Amino acid sequence: MALTFHPDGIEAYAEAHSDPESPLLAELAKETAQTFGQLSRMQVGRLEGAFLTLVTKLVGARRVLEVGTFTGCSALCFAAGLPDDGEVITCDIEPKHVELAQRYFQRSPLGRKIHVRLGDAVQTLGGLSGPFDVVFLDADKGNYQRYYELALPLLRSGGLLLADNTLWSGRVLKPQDEDTRALAAFNDAVAQDARVERVVLTLRDGVTMVRKR
Ligand SMILES: C[S@@+](CC[C@H](N)C(=O)[O-])C[C@H]1O[C@@H](n2cnc3c(N)ncnc32)[C@H](O)[C@@H]1O
């Protein structure tokens, strides 16, 4: 089941009236569910995936940086929004996740735009050169602030940073565990950050959109 604030019927309706999911992404969702069970909810899914593709096109992005590959759903959605010579650099710490992702990247013509870095995101981000047009934060929630501070200098002026799960099923209203406290602190910090303009969307589990000034 998808993470969402909306009743199932509305989510399905919104999906049915948005761009369709490719057969490959549908197959990836199925294999991810079979392999990882409940963890498959970590995928951005069909509605947010369509949003990521469209936003990438609207920004005219050529380079996307993703923190948190999992099995590759969002990376494929970003790649779909890029021109032929565009690239997605995506990183993940878990070899089993990346192995499944790479099998699907190899099967898709979009896969040649995607470059995977296996390892801890803090180290990966520290070794990258910008500028990127879009950054997507979707890894461990406790490190969002670190990832944000490492990624912002890599983002071009006017570029877009998206952070996923920033409403955390509503738990940010009353933080009671470490991840929720970290996300609430991240949201507070971004809300005060003079370097950016921002809006928190109630899309799926909360998506924060930040434009670097
Ligand atoms: C929410 S999932 C990403 C979902 C993916 N964007 C998608 O749509 O399918 C989070 C991923 O972050 C990875 N992760 C967790 N801690 C990490 C770290 N320190 N460095 C890099 N990746 C990490 C996890 O292995 C997991 O695959």
Short mmCIF file of C-alpha atoms and ligand atoms in Angstrom, two decimals:
data_model
loop_
_atom_site.label_atom_id
_atom_site.label_comp_id
_atom_site.label_asym_id
_atom_site.label_seq_id
_atom_site.Cartn_x
_atom_site.Cartn_y
_atom_site.Cartn_z
CA MET A 1 0.00 0.00 0.00
CA ALA A 2 1.24 3.47 -0.86
CA LEU A 3 2.17 6.08 1.75
CA THR A 4 -0.40 8.83 1.44
CA PHE A 5 -2.61 11.22 3.39
CA HIS A 6 -5.50 10.72 1.02
CA PRO A 7 -8.18 8.03 0.94
CA ASP A 8 -7.26 5.14 -1.39
CA GLY A 9 -9.92 6.13 -3.91
CA ILE A 10 -8.53 9.62 -4.38
CA GLU A 11 -4.94 8.40 -4.78
CA ALA A 12 -6.08 5.90 -7.44
CA TYR A 13 -8.12 8.60 -9.18
CA ALA A 14 -5.15 10.98 -9.24
CA GLU A 15 -2.94 8.21 -10.61
CA ALA A 16 -5.48 7.32 -13.30
CA HIS A 17 -5.56 10.96 -14.45
CA SER A 18 -1.78 11.40 -14.48
CA ASP A 19 0.78 10.08 -16.96
CA PRO A 20 0.77 6.29 -17.00
CA GLU A 21 3.51 4.17 -15.47
CA SER A 22 5.73 2.36 -17.99
CA PRO A 23 5.44 -1.46 -18.13
CA LEU A 24 9.04 -1.67 -16.86
CA LEU A 25 8.27 0.44 -13.79
CA ALA A 26 5.18 -1.68 -13.11
CA GLU A 27 7.34 -4.81 -13.27
CA LEU A 28 9.95 -3.19 -11.01
CA ALA A 29 7.25 -2.35 -8.44
CA LYS A 30 6.06 -5.97 -8.52
CA GLU A 31 9.53 -7.49 -8.10
CA THR A 32 10.39 -4.96 -5.36
CA ALA A 33 7.25 -5.98 -3.44
CA GLN A 34 8.05 -9.69 -3.87
CA THR A 35 11.66 -9.23 -2.77
CA PHE A 36 11.39 -6.60 -0.05
CA GLY A 37 7.80 -6.88 1.23
CA GLN A 38 6.75 -3.86 3.33
CA LEU A 39 9.98 -2.05 2.48
CA SER A 40 8.68 -1.67 -1.07
CA ARG A 41 6.65 1.27 0.25
CA MET A 42 9.92 3.20 0.14
CA GLN A 43 9.51 3.53 -3.63
CA VAL A 44 8.20 6.90 -4.72
CA GLY A 45 5.45 5.11 -6.62
CA ARG A 46 3.44 6.02 -9.65
CA LEU A 47 2.00 9.45 -8.73
CA GLU A 48 5.14 10.97 -7.22
CA GLY A 49 7.16 9.32 -9.97
CA ALA A 50 5.12 11.13 -12.64
CA PHE A 51 5.62 14.35 -10.67
CA LEU A 52 9.42 13.87 -10.60
CA THR A 53 9.55 13.27 -14.36
CA LEU A 54 7.50 16.38 -15.12
CA VAL A 55 9.41 18.62 -12.71
CA THR A 56 12.72 17.46 -14.23
CA LYS A 57 11.44 18.52 -17.66
CA LEU A 58 10.10 21.85 -16.36
CA VAL A 59 13.45 22.74 -14.82
CA GLY A 60 15.18 21.83 -18.10
CA ALA A 61 17.49 19.65 -16.03
CA ARG A 62 20.56 17.94 -17.47
CA ARG A 63 22.09 16.65 -14.23
CA VAL A 64 20.20 15.11 -11.31
CA LEU A 65 21.68 13.98 -8.00
CA GLU A 66 19.69 11.43 -6.02
CA VAL A 67 20.40 10.33 -2.45
CA GLY A 68 18.70 6.96 -1.92
CA THR A 69 18.40 4.68 -4.98
CA PHE A 70 16.61 1.69 -3.39
CA THR A 71 15.47 -0.41 -6.38
CA GLY A 72 15.63 2.43 -8.88
CA CYS A 73 12.05 3.68 -9.30
CA SER A 74 12.77 7.38 -8.78
CA ALA A 75 16.07 7.25 -10.70
CA LEU A 76 14.19 5.89 -13.75
CA CYS A 77 11.55 8.63 -13.33
CA PHE A 78 14.23 11.33 -13.27
CA ALA A 79 16.00 9.78 -16.28
CA ALA A 80 12.69 9.88 -18.18
CA GLY A 81 12.62 13.65 -17.72
CA LEU A 82 16.18 14.25 -18.95
CA PRO A 83 17.46 14.87 -22.48
CA ASP A 84 19.50 12.11 -24.17
CA ASP A 85 22.79 13.50 -22.87
CA GLY A 86 21.47 14.05 -19.32
CA GLU A 87 22.63 12.08 -16.29
CA VAL A 88 21.36 10.93 -12.92
CA ILE A 89 23.94 10.22 -10.24
CA THR A 90 22.26 8.11 -7.59
CA CYS A 91 23.75 6.64 -4.44
CA ASP A 92 22.82 3.96 -1.94
CA ILE A 93 24.58 2.11 0.83
CA GLU A 94 22.83 -1.25 0.43
CA PRO A 95 24.24 -3.59 -2.26
CA LYS A 96 21.05 -5.71 -2.43
CA HIS A 97 18.98 -2.64 -3.31
CA VAL A 98 21.43 -1.46 -5.93
CA GLU A 99 21.74 -4.92 -7.48
CA LEU A 100 18.02 -5.04 -8.21
CA ALA A 101 18.03 -1.42 -9.45
CA GLN A 102 20.89 -2.08 -11.84
CA ARG A 103 19.17 -5.06 -13.42
CA TYR A 104 16.30 -2.74 -14.38
CA PHE A 105 18.60 0.10 -15.49
CA GLN A 106 20.29 -2.38 -17.86
CA ARG A 107 16.94 -3.34 -19.35
CA SER A 108 15.88 0.25 -20.07
CA PRO A 109 17.23 2.67 -22.69
CA LEU A 110 17.07 5.22 -19.86
CA GLY A 111 19.62 3.20 -17.90
CA ARG A 112 22.61 4.61 -19.75
CA LYS A 113 21.84 8.00 -18.19
CA ILE A 114 21.99 6.57 -14.65
CA HIS A 115 25.24 6.21 -12.70
CA VAL A 116 25.13 4.42 -9.37
CA ARG A 117 27.52 5.12 -6.50
CA LEU A 118 27.50 2.43 -3.83
CA GLY A 119 28.44 3.64 -0.36
CA ASP A 120 27.56 6.03 2.40
CA ALA A 121 25.90 9.15 1.00
CA VAL A 122 27.95 11.55 3.13
CA GLN A 123 31.13 10.26 1.52
CA THR A 124 29.60 10.14 -1.95
CA LEU A 125 28.31 13.71 -1.75
CA GLY A 126 31.68 14.91 -0.46
CA GLY A 127 33.37 13.55 -3.58
CA LEU A 128 31.02 15.01 -6.21
CA SER A 129 31.38 18.10 -8.37
CA GLY A 130 28.43 20.28 -9.30
CA PRO A 131 26.53 21.90 -10.68
CA PHE A 132 23.37 19.80 -10.54
CA ASP A 133 19.98 21.09 -11.70
CA VAL A 134 17.92 18.85 -9.41
CA VAL A 135 18.76 17.14 -6.11
CA PHE A 136 16.50 14.52 -4.53
CA LEU A 137 16.91 13.57 -0.87
CA ASP A 138 15.33 10.19 -0.11
CA ALA A 139 17.72 8.24 2.11
CA ASP A 140 17.92 7.86 5.92
CA LYS A 141 15.84 10.61 7.51
CA GLY A 142 18.24 11.27 10.41
CA ASN A 143 20.82 12.63 7.97
CA TYR A 144 18.62 14.90 5.85
CA GLN A 145 20.19 18.06 7.27
CA ARG A 146 23.70 16.82 6.53
CA TYR A 147 22.71 15.80 3.02
CA TYR A 148 21.03 19.19 2.50
CA GLU A 149 24.13 21.11 3.57
CA LEU A 150 26.39 18.95 1.40
CA ALA A 151 24.06 19.08 -1.61
CA LEU A 152 23.10 22.76 -1.63
CA PRO A 153 26.56 23.96 -2.77
CA LEU A 154 26.38 21.39 -5.60
CA LEU A 155 23.04 22.78 -6.82
CA ARG A 156 23.06 25.54 -9.43
CA SER A 157 21.44 28.84 -8.64
CA GLY A 158 17.77 28.47 -9.67
CA GLY A 159 18.07 24.70 -9.28
CA LEU A 160 15.60 22.55 -7.40
CA LEU A 161 16.10 20.39 -4.31
CA LEU A 162 13.32 17.95 -3.42
CA ALA A 163 13.18 16.19 -0.07
CA ASP A 164 10.85 13.20 0.28
CA ASN A 165 8.77 12.05 3.27
CA THR A 166 9.03 15.41 5.04
CA LEU A 167 5.58 15.03 6.66
CA TRP A 168 6.35 11.43 7.73
CA SER A 169 2.75 10.21 7.80
CA GLY A 170 1.86 13.30 9.88
CA ARG A 171 4.18 12.36 12.75
CA VAL A 172 6.12 15.64 12.40
CA LEU A 173 3.20 17.30 14.22
CA LYS A 174 4.14 15.43 17.38
CA PRO A 175 7.65 13.99 17.10
CA GLN A 176 8.13 10.97 19.34
CA ASP A 177 11.12 9.16 17.88
CA GLU A 178 14.53 10.02 16.51
CA ASP A 179 13.71 10.01 12.81
CA THR A 180 10.63 12.18 13.33
CA ARG A 181 12.58 14.65 15.49
CA ALA A 182 15.26 14.82 12.77
CA LEU A 183 12.66 15.46 10.07
CA ALA A 184 10.92 18.13 12.17
CA ALA A 185 14.28 19.83 12.77
CA PHE A 186 15.05 19.60 9.05
CA ASN A 187 11.68 21.18 8.19
CA ASP A 188 12.29 24.00 10.70
CA ALA A 189 15.79 24.65 9.32
CA VAL A 190 14.61 24.73 5.69
CA ALA A 191 11.73 27.04 6.64
CA GLN A 192 14.29 29.55 8.00
CA ASP A 193 16.92 29.18 5.27
CA ALA A 194 17.48 32.54 3.53
CA ARG A 195 19.42 30.84 0.71
CA VAL A 196 16.27 29.28 -0.72
CA GLU A 197 12.57 29.63 -1.54
CA ARG A 198 10.40 26.66 -0.53
CA VAL A 199 7.02 25.00 -0.42
CA VAL A 200 5.99 21.83 1.43
CA LEU A 201 3.62 19.78 -0.71
CA THR A 202 1.19 17.30 0.81
CA LEU A 203 1.90 14.97 -2.10
CA ARG A 204 2.10 11.37 -0.88
CA ASP A 205 4.14 11.45 2.36
CA GLY A 206 5.16 15.11 2.00
CA VAL A 207 7.58 16.50 -0.58
CA THR A 208 9.51 19.68 0.18
CA MET A 209 10.43 21.71 -2.91
CA VAL A 210 13.31 24.12 -2.50
CA ARG A 211 14.60 26.55 -5.13
CA LYS A 212 18.11 27.83 -4.58
CA ARG A 213 18.26 31.63 -4.94
C1 LIG B 1 13.33 5.56 0.77
S1 LIG B 1 14.53 4.53 0.06
C2 LIG B 1 14.79 5.27 -1.51
C3 LIG B 1 13.63 5.04 -2.45
C4 LIG B 1 13.93 5.37 -3.92
N1 LIG B 1 14.17 6.78 -4.08
C5 LIG B 1 12.80 4.89 -4.79
O1 LIG B 1 11.95 5.69 -5.20
O2 LIG B 1 12.71 3.67 -5.03
C6 LIG B 1 15.95 4.96 0.99
C7 LIG B 1 17.26 4.31 0.53
O3 LIG B 1 18.33 4.99 1.22
C8 LIG B 1 19.36 4.07 1.44
N2 LIG B 1 20.23 4.57 2.51
C9 LIG B 1 20.02 4.53 3.85
N3 LIG B 1 21.07 5.07 4.50
C10 LIG B 1 21.95 5.48 3.56
C11 LIG B 1 23.23 6.11 3.60
N4 LIG B 1 23.80 6.45 4.77
N5 LIG B 1 23.85 6.37 2.43
C12 LIG B 1 23.27 6.03 1.24
N6 LIG B 1 22.07 5.43 1.15
C13 LIG B 1 21.42 5.17 2.28
C14 LIG B 1 18.63 2.78 1.79
O4 LIG B 1 19.47 1.66 1.55
C15 LIG B 1 17.42 2.83 0.88
O5 LIG B 1 17.61 2.07 -0.30
#
